[in-house]
Amino acid sequence: MRLSNECCSILRTLLLSFFLLTISLSAFGFNSNDDNDYVTVFKAGDEVCTPITIKTPYGTYTLISELRIPKSLSWWEAFDCQNRKLMHGESTVSVGTGQTTVRTYVLSTLFPSTSNENESDDNGSEYDTDSSYDSSSDYDTDDSETQSMNNKHKPLIDPSTMPSNNKYSEHTVSLINKVTEGVGMMDWSGMHLGISVGASRMFGEFAELRLMTSDDYAFSAYGGVGKDWLFKGRNSDKMNWFVGFGFMYGEDEEPSQMTFGLSFSDNAIRSGYSLNFDFDYRYYFDANYRFGFFGGLSLGVGNFKEVVTYDEETEPFPGKFVWDVRVGLTVRI
């Protein structure tokens, strides 16, 4: 009976927090339905250098061949892969009774630049201006690309600092370096936030902040904190935390999202940290895909601190199996 009363009290607290958050966001205009029946489509022309960067009131997006934004755009700007501005070009509008209005733009023409105007006025200076501009820009590009490549290949963790006879240390360091290298190579344009509250076996009652890009196959970074008042794990007396990276599948026009990720945590069921493989499913039930619920599973190795430091030749494997189930409510900003 006491456990039942505690569960009811915690559930009421979570629901109250979620509803207060919903009301606050609605007050600031996050729950507007003005654009539900309007989609703006961008297509890249054959002669345009991609990827194209599109700036809008709702964020920055990346266009490769075709991009759909479920909004009516009051303004937008487009730039090709060399940061040259593109003209709006031809557009078409599809309108039907009771159907979604679709406006399509085809980006195929650069804005006239100052150098192009000079070429039409003075053919004699054309070659000198172009050659001097191109050579300097080429050198700048090469230098920046070289510096960028050096930064990408610099590992986050030096493998020489780990025990030489521990294969788990080597594999872990290699995995962390590959993940961080992948993070640096991702396109973070069009990023948005998600805030979630829920209950978990590993973290108790927790709150999470999640960053996501707006591509169909988006990159995600997430982290959160919790305290185990409900399940009373062996480490329930301390505050728990987790951080992770993952890949999310879910189009902007669809109400559901799936995320596969890898996280590192200090949780309520195992001491010495845990390395976990995470799966999350989120479903947004309102018209703007702002508010919804989520469920997730995790499998991993606990007591990870000793896993990467033990002597493989003389000591038994100290890792402990961990698992997690979690549910909760989420708001997408």
XYZ file of C-alpha atoms in Angstrom:
333
model
C 0.000 0.000 0.000
C 2.857 2.367 0.857
C 4.570 1.634 -2.498
C 1.275 2.226 -4.314
C 0.847 5.606 -2.632
C 4.431 6.586 -3.515
C 3.866 5.578 -7.156
C 0.678 7.661 -7.339
C 2.436 10.637 -5.772
C 5.358 10.450 -8.191
C 3.028 10.018 -11.199
C 1.029 13.073 -10.166
C 4.238 15.068 -9.830
C 5.426 14.068 -13.317
C 2.056 14.831 -14.903
C 1.844 18.196 -13.167
C 5.357 19.107 -14.350
C 4.504 18.128 -17.919
C 1.226 20.066 -17.988
C 2.891 23.154 -16.530
C 5.576 22.916 -19.206
C 2.873 22.520 -21.889
C 0.986 25.587 -20.664
C 4.197 27.652 -20.556
C 5.165 26.737 -24.104
C 1.637 27.437 -25.347
C 1.775 30.875 -23.764
C 4.890 31.668 -25.777
C 3.294 30.583 -29.033
C 4.853 27.118 -29.478
C 1.487 25.483 -30.072
C 0.367 27.459 -33.093
C -1.612 25.626 -35.807
C -1.232 28.251 -38.534
C 1.156 26.179 -40.662
C -0.405 22.717 -40.305
C -1.762 22.714 -43.873
C 1.242 24.276 -45.621
C 4.449 22.644 -46.882
C 7.388 24.425 -48.537
C 9.509 22.248 -50.848
C 13.012 23.130 -52.097
C 14.713 21.363 -55.012
C 18.316 21.763 -56.170
C 18.915 22.499 -59.854
C 21.339 20.431 -61.897
C 23.894 23.257 -62.236
C 23.986 24.263 -58.565
C 26.795 23.252 -56.209
C 25.427 21.238 -53.267
C 24.955 20.973 -50.314
C 22.817 24.134 -50.209
C 22.272 25.990 -46.912
C 18.765 27.426 -46.459
C 18.116 29.965 -43.690
C 14.507 30.379 -42.506
C 12.638 31.877 -39.518
C 12.454 28.332 -38.104
C 16.142 27.494 -38.357
C 18.833 26.556 -40.873
C 18.435 23.518 -43.135
C 20.679 21.631 -45.559
C 19.484 20.725 -49.066
C 21.094 17.994 -51.173
C 18.421 17.213 -53.782
C 15.028 17.866 -52.170
C 13.898 19.278 -48.811
C 10.386 19.507 -47.336
C 9.610 21.982 -44.531
C 6.090 21.722 -43.028
C 5.806 25.502 -42.675
C 4.773 28.631 -44.570
C 7.967 30.699 -44.800
C 7.695 34.478 -44.532
C 11.305 34.744 -45.785
C 14.259 32.532 -46.620
C 17.789 32.739 -48.049
C 19.764 30.065 -49.883
C 23.543 29.685 -50.349
C 25.390 27.089 -52.421
C 28.382 24.981 -51.258
C 30.737 27.947 -51.873
C 28.511 30.284 -49.819
C 27.255 32.109 -52.914
C 23.709 33.393 -52.634
C 21.048 31.770 -54.818
C 18.047 33.459 -56.386
C 14.549 32.276 -55.465
C 14.058 30.964 -58.991
C 10.827 29.533 -60.333
C 8.132 28.424 -57.926
C 4.864 26.506 -58.199
C 1.916 26.283 -55.832
C -0.394 23.299 -55.464
C -3.732 24.174 -53.830
C -6.777 21.937 -53.375
C -9.926 22.058 -51.293
C -9.281 20.281 -48.013
C -5.702 19.457 -49.056
C -2.280 20.671 -47.948
C -0.947 23.686 -49.834
C 2.475 22.892 -51.305
C 4.799 25.618 -52.612
C 7.825 24.336 -54.512
C 11.016 26.298 -55.271
C 13.690 25.145 -57.719
C 17.096 26.685 -56.889
C 19.129 26.889 -60.077
C 20.520 30.445 -60.448
C 23.150 32.454 -58.558
C 22.538 36.051 -57.560
C 24.507 38.479 -59.799
C 27.764 39.283 -58.006
C 29.978 42.358 -58.203
C 32.629 40.403 -60.115
C 30.060 39.367 -62.732
C 29.009 42.988 -63.249
C 32.637 44.048 -63.708
C 33.092 41.340 -66.330
C 30.274 42.726 -68.461
C 31.696 46.287 -68.222
C 35.379 45.569 -68.804
C 36.430 42.393 -70.593
C 40.107 43.380 -70.371
C 40.179 43.218 -66.595
C 38.225 39.977 -66.501
C 41.135 37.629 -66.484
C 43.310 39.598 -64.039
C 40.471 39.939 -61.507
C 39.447 36.305 -61.742
C 42.958 34.921 -61.577
C 43.958 36.966 -58.540
C 40.702 36.143 -56.747
C 40.810 32.456 -57.556
C 44.428 31.982 -56.541
C 43.988 33.647 -53.162
C 40.765 31.801 -52.424
C 42.351 28.508 -53.432
C 45.234 29.023 -51.009
C 42.875 30.018 -48.219
C 40.703 26.985 -48.882
C 43.682 24.629 -48.928
C 45.026 26.033 -45.650
C 41.656 25.797 -43.915
C 41.046 22.290 -45.248
C 44.488 21.157 -44.076
C 43.895 22.589 -40.608
C 40.425 21.021 -40.493
C 41.812 17.612 -41.494
C 44.473 17.827 -38.794
C 41.856 18.618 -36.179
C 39.634 15.744 -37.313
C 42.460 13.219 -37.075
C 43.570 14.324 -33.603
C 42.178 11.663 -31.215
C 40.228 12.665 -28.136
C 42.008 10.024 -26.022
C 45.612 8.942 -26.540
C 45.664 5.087 -26.627
C 49.199 5.049 -25.188
C 47.846 6.210 -21.814
C 45.786 3.009 -21.338
C 47.025 -0.436 -20.120
C 48.808 -2.256 -22.938
C 47.451 -5.709 -22.037
C 43.757 -4.761 -21.787
C 41.841 -5.274 -25.033
C 38.709 -3.696 -23.536
C 40.608 -0.453 -22.961
C 41.856 -0.454 -26.561
C 38.399 -1.130 -27.995
C 36.770 1.477 -25.776
C 39.279 4.195 -26.661
C 38.950 3.372 -30.365
C 35.145 3.537 -30.160
C 35.140 6.855 -28.278
C 37.575 8.410 -30.784
C 35.461 7.230 -33.743
C 32.277 8.599 -32.184
C 33.823 12.008 -31.480
C 35.250 12.122 -35.006
C 31.779 11.386 -36.386
C 30.266 14.140 -34.240
C 32.700 16.662 -35.708
C 31.805 15.650 -39.264
C 28.013 15.925 -38.770
C 25.973 18.816 -40.158
C 24.247 20.436 -37.157
C 22.118 22.896 -39.171
C 18.415 22.936 -38.343
C 19.070 21.704 -34.804
C 16.179 21.632 -32.324
C 15.690 20.646 -28.678
C 13.599 18.097 -26.850
C 12.819 18.088 -23.116
C 11.601 14.888 -21.433
C 10.614 13.733 -17.938
C 10.081 10.094 -16.984
C 10.772 7.092 -14.788
C 13.598 4.592 -15.323
C 15.016 1.476 -13.644
C 18.569 2.824 -13.920
C 17.959 6.514 -13.174
C 14.742 6.633 -11.162
C 12.728 9.778 -11.841
C 14.750 11.766 -14.375
C 14.766 14.781 -16.711
C 16.499 14.755 -20.099
C 17.630 17.345 -22.654
C 18.061 16.125 -26.235
C 19.542 17.947 -29.263
C 18.582 16.758 -32.765
C 19.255 17.813 -36.337
C 16.418 18.041 -38.851
C 17.536 15.475 -41.432
C 15.618 12.246 -42.082
C 18.601 10.382 -40.590
C 19.497 12.874 -37.871
C 22.294 12.945 -35.346
C 21.300 13.280 -31.703
C 23.087 14.169 -28.471
C 21.372 13.696 -25.125
C 21.961 13.878 -21.406
C 20.060 14.012 -18.160
C 19.954 13.686 -14.391
C 17.768 11.654 -12.042
C 17.193 10.404 -8.503
C 15.852 6.950 -7.665
C 13.041 7.405 -5.155
C 10.778 4.770 -6.715
C 12.763 1.565 -7.391
C 15.304 1.784 -4.537
C 18.402 0.547 -6.398
C 21.654 -0.172 -4.580
C 22.948 3.327 -5.395
C 19.630 5.138 -4.929
C 21.103 7.439 -2.291
C 23.016 9.504 -4.879
C 22.184 11.650 -7.904
C 22.411 9.809 -11.256
C 23.426 11.178 -14.667
C 23.898 10.037 -18.267
C 25.249 11.436 -21.551
C 25.089 9.878 -24.994
C 25.141 10.169 -28.786
C 22.961 8.463 -31.342
C 21.271 8.433 -34.722
C 17.577 9.216 -35.051
C 15.245 8.184 -37.854
C 12.019 10.124 -38.308
C 10.898 12.656 -40.908
C 9.750 16.100 -39.764
C 6.224 15.429 -41.103
C 5.897 12.096 -39.262
C 4.738 11.836 -35.618
C 7.160 9.054 -34.605
C 10.939 8.922 -34.084
C 13.368 6.083 -33.351
C 16.822 6.635 -31.876
C 19.750 4.216 -31.503
C 22.547 5.486 -29.301
C 25.525 4.811 -27.080
C 25.581 6.350 -23.597
C 27.802 6.562 -20.543
C 26.201 6.831 -17.110
C 26.504 6.803 -13.359
C 23.264 5.068 -12.380
C 21.321 3.696 -9.425
C 21.857 -0.042 -10.016
C 25.627 -0.365 -10.614
C 28.568 1.562 -9.202
C 31.663 2.453 -11.191
C 29.785 3.791 -14.254
C 28.110 1.915 -17.137
C 28.455 1.853 -20.918
C 25.056 1.286 -22.535
C 23.431 0.690 -25.917
C 20.142 2.640 -26.023
C 16.947 2.373 -28.069
C 14.189 4.991 -27.798
C 10.816 5.361 -29.501
C 8.956 8.678 -29.404
C 5.451 9.467 -30.611
C 4.022 12.988 -30.887
C 0.244 13.112 -30.647
C -0.543 16.796 -31.279
C -0.910 18.466 -34.694
C 2.453 20.282 -34.546
C 4.437 17.230 -33.315
C 5.421 19.130 -30.164
C 4.055 17.005 -27.314
C 4.190 13.249 -26.936
C 5.444 10.258 -24.991
C 8.464 7.956 -25.214
C 9.631 4.496 -24.211
C 13.109 3.044 -24.215
C 15.373 0.071 -23.532
C 19.085 -0.111 -22.661
C 21.613 -2.934 -22.382
C 25.174 -2.466 -21.192
C 28.189 -3.208 -19.027
C 28.314 -1.919 -15.454
C 31.303 -1.460 -13.167
C 32.980 -0.020 -16.248
C 35.648 1.829 -14.298
C 37.294 -1.453 -13.369
C 36.735 -2.971 -16.836
C 39.168 -0.542 -18.465
C 41.803 -0.781 -15.720
C 41.958 -4.430 -14.642
C 44.878 -6.717 -15.505
C 43.516 -9.123 -18.102
C 46.151 -11.798 -17.430
C 45.703 -12.102 -13.656
C 42.198 -10.809 -12.813
C 38.689 -12.002 -13.763
C 36.499 -9.781 -15.910
C 34.876 -7.297 -13.482
C 32.070 -6.057 -15.744
C 28.438 -6.490 -14.656
C 25.412 -6.764 -16.938
C 22.955 -3.843 -16.699
C 19.570 -3.198 -18.312
C 17.020 -0.434 -18.236
C 13.388 0.225 -19.155
C 12.040 3.784 -19.183
C 8.842 5.665 -20.060
C 7.852 9.305 -19.909
C 6.522 12.460 -21.538
C 8.373 14.691 -24.003
C 8.162 18.191 -25.486
C 9.852 19.103 -28.776
C 10.946 22.749 -29.062
